[in-house]
Coordinates of C-alpha atoms in Angstrom, one line a residue:
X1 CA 132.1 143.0 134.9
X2 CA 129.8 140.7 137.0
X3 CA 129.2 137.4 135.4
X4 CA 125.8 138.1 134.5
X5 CA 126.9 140.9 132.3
X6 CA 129.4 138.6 131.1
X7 CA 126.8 135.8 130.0
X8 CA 124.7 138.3 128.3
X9 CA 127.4 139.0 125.9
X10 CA 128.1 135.9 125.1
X11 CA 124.4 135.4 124.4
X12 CA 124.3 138.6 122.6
X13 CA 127.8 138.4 120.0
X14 CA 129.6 135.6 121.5
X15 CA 129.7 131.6 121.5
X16 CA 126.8 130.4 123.9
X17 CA 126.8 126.8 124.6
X18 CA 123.8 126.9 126.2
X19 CA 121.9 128.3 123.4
X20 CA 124.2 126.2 120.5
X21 CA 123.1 122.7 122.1
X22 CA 119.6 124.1 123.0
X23 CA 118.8 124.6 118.8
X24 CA 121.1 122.3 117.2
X25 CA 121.7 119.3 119.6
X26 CA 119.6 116.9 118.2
X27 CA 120.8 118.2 114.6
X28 CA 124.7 117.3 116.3
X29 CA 123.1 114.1 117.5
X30 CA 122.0 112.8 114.4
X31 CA 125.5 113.7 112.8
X32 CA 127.7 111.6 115.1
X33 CA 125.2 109.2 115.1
X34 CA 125.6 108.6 111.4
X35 CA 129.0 108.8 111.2
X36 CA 129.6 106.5 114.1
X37 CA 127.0 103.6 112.6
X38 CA 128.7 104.5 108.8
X39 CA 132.2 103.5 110.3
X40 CA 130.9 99.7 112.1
X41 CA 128.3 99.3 108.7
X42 CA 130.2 100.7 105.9
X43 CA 126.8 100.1 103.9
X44 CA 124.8 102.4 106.7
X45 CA 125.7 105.2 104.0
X46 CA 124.4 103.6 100.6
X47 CA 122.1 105.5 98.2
X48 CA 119.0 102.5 99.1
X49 CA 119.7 102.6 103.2
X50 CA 119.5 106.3 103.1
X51 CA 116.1 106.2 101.3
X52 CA 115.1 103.2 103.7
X53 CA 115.7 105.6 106.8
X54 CA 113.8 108.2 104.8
X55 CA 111.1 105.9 104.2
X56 CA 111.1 104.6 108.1
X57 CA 111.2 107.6 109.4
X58 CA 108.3 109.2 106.9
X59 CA 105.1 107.9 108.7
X60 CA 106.1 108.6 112.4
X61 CA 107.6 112.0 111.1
X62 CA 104.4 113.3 109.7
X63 CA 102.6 111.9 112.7
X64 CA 104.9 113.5 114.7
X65 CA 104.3 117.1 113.1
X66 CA 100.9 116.8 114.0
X67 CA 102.0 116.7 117.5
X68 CA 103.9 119.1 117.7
X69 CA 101.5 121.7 117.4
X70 CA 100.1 120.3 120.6
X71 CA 103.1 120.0 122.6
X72 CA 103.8 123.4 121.6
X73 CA 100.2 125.0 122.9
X74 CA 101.4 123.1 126.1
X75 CA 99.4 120.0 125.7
X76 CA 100.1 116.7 124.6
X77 CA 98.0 114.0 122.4
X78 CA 98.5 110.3 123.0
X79 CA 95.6 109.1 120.6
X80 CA 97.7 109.9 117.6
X81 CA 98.7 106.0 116.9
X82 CA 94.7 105.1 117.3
X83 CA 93.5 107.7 115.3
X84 CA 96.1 106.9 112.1
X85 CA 94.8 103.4 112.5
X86 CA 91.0 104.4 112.5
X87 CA 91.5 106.8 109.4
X88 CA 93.4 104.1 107.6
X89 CA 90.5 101.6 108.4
X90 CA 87.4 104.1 107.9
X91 CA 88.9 104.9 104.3
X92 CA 90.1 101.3 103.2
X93 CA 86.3 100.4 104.2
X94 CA 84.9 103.0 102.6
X95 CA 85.7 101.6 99.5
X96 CA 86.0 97.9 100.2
X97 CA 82.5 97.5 101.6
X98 CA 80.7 101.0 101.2
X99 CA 81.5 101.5 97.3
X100 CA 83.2 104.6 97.2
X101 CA 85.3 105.7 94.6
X102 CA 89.4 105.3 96.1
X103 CA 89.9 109.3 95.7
X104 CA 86.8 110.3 98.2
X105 CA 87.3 107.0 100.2
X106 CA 90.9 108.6 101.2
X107 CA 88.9 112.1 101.8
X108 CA 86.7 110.5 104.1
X109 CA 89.8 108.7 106.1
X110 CA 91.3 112.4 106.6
X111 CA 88.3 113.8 107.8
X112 CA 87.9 110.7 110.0
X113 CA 91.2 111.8 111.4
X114 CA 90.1 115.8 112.0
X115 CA 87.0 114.8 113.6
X116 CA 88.6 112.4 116.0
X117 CA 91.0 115.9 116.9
X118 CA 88.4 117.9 116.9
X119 CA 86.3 115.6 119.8
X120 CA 89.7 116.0 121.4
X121 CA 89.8 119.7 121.2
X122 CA 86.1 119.7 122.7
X123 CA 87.0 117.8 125.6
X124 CA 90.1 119.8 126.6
X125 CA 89.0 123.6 125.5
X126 CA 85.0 123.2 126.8
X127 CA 85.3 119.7 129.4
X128 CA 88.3 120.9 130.7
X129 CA 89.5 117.5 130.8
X130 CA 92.8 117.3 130.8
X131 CA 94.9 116.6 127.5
X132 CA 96.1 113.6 128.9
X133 CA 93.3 111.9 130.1
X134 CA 91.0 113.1 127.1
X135 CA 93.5 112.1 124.6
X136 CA 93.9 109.0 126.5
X137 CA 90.4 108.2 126.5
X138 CA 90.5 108.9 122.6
X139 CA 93.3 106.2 122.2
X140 CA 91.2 103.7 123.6
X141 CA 87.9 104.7 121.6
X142 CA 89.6 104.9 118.3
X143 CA 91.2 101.6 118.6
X144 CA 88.0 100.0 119.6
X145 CA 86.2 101.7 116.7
X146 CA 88.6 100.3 114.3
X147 CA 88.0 96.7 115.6
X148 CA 84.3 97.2 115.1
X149 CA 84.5 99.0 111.5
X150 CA 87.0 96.0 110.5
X151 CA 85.6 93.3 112.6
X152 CA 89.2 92.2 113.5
X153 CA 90.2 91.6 110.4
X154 CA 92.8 93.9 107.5
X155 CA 90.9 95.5 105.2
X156 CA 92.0 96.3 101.6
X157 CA 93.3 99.7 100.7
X158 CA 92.4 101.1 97.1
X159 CA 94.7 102.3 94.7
X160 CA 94.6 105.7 95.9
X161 CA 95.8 105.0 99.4
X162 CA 98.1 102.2 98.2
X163 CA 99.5 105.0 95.9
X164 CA 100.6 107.0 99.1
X165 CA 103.0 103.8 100.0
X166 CA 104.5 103.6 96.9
X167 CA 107.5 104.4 94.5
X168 CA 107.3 106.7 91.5
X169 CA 109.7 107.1 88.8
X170 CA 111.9 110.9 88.3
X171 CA 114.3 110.1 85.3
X172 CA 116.7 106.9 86.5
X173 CA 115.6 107.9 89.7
X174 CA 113.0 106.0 92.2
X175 CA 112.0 108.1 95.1
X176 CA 109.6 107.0 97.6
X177 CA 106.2 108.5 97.8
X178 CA 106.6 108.4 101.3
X179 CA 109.8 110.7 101.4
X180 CA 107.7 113.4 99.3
X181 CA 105.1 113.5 101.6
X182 CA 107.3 113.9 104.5
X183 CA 108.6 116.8 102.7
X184 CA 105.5 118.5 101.5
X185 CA 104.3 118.1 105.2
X186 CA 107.1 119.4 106.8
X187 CA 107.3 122.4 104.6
X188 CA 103.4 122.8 105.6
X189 CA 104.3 122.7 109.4
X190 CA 106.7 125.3 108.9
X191 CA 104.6 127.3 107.5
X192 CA 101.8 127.2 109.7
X193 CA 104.3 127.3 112.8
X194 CA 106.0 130.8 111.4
X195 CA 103.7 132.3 108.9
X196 CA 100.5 131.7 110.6
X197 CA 98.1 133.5 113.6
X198 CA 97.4 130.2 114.5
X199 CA 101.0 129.4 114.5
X200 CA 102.0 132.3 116.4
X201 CA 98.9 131.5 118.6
X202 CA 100.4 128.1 119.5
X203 CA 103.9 129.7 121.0
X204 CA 101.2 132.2 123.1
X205 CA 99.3 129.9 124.7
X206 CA 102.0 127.1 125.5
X207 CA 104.1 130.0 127.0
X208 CA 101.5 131.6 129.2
X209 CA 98.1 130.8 128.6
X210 CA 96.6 133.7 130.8
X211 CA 98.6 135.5 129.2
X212 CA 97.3 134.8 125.7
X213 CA 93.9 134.6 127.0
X214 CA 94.2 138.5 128.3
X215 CA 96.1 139.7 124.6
X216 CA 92.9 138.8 122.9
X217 CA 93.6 135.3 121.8
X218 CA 90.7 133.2 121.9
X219 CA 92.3 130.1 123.7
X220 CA 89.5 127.3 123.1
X221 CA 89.5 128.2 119.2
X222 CA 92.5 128.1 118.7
X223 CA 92.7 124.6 121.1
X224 CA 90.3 123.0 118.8
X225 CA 92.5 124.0 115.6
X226 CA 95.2 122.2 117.1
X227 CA 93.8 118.9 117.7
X228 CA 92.1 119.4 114.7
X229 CA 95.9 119.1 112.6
X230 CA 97.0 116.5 114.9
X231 CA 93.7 114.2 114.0
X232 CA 94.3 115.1 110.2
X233 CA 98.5 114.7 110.2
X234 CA 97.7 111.2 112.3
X235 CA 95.2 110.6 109.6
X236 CA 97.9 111.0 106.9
X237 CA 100.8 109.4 108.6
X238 CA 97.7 106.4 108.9
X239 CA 97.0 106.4 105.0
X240 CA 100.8 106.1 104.6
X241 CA 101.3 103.5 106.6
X242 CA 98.0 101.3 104.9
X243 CA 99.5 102.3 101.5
X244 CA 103.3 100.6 102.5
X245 CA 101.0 97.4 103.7
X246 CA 98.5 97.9 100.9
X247 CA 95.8 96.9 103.3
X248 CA 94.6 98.9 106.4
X249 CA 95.0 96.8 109.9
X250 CA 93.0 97.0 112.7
X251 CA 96.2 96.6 115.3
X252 CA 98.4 99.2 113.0
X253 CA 100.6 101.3 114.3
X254 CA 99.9 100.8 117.8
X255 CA 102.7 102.6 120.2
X256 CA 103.3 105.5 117.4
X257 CA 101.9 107.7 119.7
X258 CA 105.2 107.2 121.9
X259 CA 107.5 107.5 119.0
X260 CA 105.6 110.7 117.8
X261 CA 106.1 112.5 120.7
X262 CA 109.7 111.4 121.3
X263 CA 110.5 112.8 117.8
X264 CA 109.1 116.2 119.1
X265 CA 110.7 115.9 122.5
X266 CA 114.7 114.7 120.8
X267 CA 113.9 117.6 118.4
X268 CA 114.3 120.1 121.0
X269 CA 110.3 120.8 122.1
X270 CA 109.6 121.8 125.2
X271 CA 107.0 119.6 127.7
X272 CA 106.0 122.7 129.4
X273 CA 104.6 124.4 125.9
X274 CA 106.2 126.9 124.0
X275 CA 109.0 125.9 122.4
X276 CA 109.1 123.5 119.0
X277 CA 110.0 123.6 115.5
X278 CA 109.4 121.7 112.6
X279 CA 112.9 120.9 111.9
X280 CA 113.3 119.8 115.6
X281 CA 111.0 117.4 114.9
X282 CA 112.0 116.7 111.1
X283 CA 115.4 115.4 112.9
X284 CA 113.7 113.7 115.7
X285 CA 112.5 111.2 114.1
X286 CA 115.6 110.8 112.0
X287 CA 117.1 109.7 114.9
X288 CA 115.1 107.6 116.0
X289 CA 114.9 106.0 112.3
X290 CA 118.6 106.1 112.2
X291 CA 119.2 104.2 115.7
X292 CA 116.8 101.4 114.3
X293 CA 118.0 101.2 111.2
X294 CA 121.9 100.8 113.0
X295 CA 120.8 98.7 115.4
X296 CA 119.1 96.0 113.0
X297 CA 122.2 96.3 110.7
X298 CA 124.5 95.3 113.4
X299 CA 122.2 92.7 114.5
X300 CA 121.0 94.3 117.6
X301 CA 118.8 92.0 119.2
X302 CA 114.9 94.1 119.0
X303 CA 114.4 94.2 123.3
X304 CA 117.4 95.6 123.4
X305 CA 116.7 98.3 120.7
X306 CA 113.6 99.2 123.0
X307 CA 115.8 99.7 125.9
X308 CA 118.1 101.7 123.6
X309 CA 115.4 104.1 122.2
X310 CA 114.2 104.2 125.7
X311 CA 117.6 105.4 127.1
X312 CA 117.4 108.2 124.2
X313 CA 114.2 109.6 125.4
X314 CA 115.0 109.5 128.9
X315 CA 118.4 111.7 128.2
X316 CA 115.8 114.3 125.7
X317 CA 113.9 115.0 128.3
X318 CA 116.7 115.5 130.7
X319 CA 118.3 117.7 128.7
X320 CA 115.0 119.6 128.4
X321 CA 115.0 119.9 132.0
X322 CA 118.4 121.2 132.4
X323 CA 117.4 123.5 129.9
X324 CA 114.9 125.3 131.2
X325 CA 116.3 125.6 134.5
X326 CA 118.9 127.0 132.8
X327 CA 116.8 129.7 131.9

């Protein structure tokens, strides 16, 4: 038996390491990682912390979703942090200065957000700019935007979007708003990924996008989709992020972007399209919650913790690499 045949079984019945790290490394990752921060910080594992993580990990994760369909089409969006910021400033202003009543203000921020995708999706499916530099040029414009709608200064959020940041009652039990909203977001990713033509679109045209094109697919449609639910998840992860702060700011969350699509990459997604899930990215940015969260605890000064996070990235992507040489 040559040892081609021999790998095939073991990819058909048999242990495959390849294939075992491949789906549930960053899921192994995140384990040890817990376990080794619960043994140095015995309170790492309390009932609060573990909600804390939840909560710090909510607004990148969600934001991070949104990404994900584009990585997985083979793109990549770097205007995410800029456009949660201009959604969260456009609604906040709505109502501070324009009048409108909180519920339609936070309406208006989300569609702020899908029409900042969808100007994204123009300029790579018709300009056939690349994602990179359209999506960069999108960073800049939405941050500048913000600093003109809120003249440099925070603006207040209404009870509606500071309802999004906040804590409600189940029983004896406090859970955060944000930790339900991850949820109900991830479960929404899921199902658009797997139940979805769009979904299945996405794996198409990251994998082969001639390909796609020649099945039928209609490519620049289906482009402009996916922007369009990174601009509205980036607007979401944006009213989340006001409604924690209870004011919108014109600087906020400024270098999200990076963290977004490192939760996406450490969750197993591919760089080269075609390969993502939602619980990839669901554990992602658990890890990267985690690591802060352990790091801080143990008194970690905060350069270092951007080396840190750094060094975890770098080794994602490596093992991305090795990966799909592999195959």
């Amino acid at each position: 038996m040559t040892s081609v045949e021999k790998t095939g079984r073991r990819s058909r019945g048999g242990f495959d390491l390849n294939r075992l790290l491949g789906e549930n490394g960053a899921l192994l990752g995140l384990v040890v990682l817990s376990a080794a921060l619960w043994i140095m910080v015995p309170s790492f594992g309390s009932p609060q912390n573990l909600l804390n993580i939840g909560v710090q990990a909510a607004v990148v994760a969600v934001m991070a979703f949104g990404v994900t369909f584009v990585i997985i089409s083979g793109g990549i969006d770097l205007s995410v942090g800029s456009v949660a910021a201009l959604s969260a400033m456009v609604g906040a202003w709505s109502a501070a200065d324009v009048g409108l009543p909180g519920g339609l203000a936070l309406v208006v921020g989300l569609l702020t957000g899908v029409a900042a995708g969808l100007v994204n999706g123009l300029m790579v499916s018709f300009g056939r700019l690349p994602a990179f530099i359209a999506t960069l040029a999108m960073l800049s414009i939405a941050r500048g935007l913000t600093l003109v709608v809120s003249q440099g200064r925070p603006v207040g959020t209404p009870e509606e979007i500071s309802f999004l940041g906040s804590t409600v009652e189940a029983g004896p039990i406090q859970l955060p708003m944000p930790v339900l909203i991850l949820i109900g977001m991830f479960l929404v990713t899921g199902f658009v990924l797997t139940r979805t033509y769009s979904g299945r679109a996405m794996y198409a045209i990251g994998g082969n996008e001639e390909a796609a094109r020649l099945s039928g697919i209609s490519v620049r449609n289906q482009k402009l989709i996916v922007y369009a639910l990174s601009g509205l998840f980036a607007a979401m992860a944006g009213m989340m992020l006001a409604g924690r702060l209870s004011s919108a700011g014109p600087q906020a969350a400024v270098g999200y972007e990076l963290d977004a699509i490192a939760a996406v990459v450490i969750g197993g997604a591919s760089l080269s399209g075609g390969v993502g899930r939602a619980t990839g990215t669901l554990v992602g940015a658990l890890v990267l919650a985690v690591l802060r969260n352990g790091l801080n605890q143990l008194h970690v000064s905060p350069f270092w913790q951007q080396v840190v996070i750094g060094v975890v990235i770098a080794l994602a992507v490596l093992v991305d690499t090795v990966r799909r040489r592999g195959r």
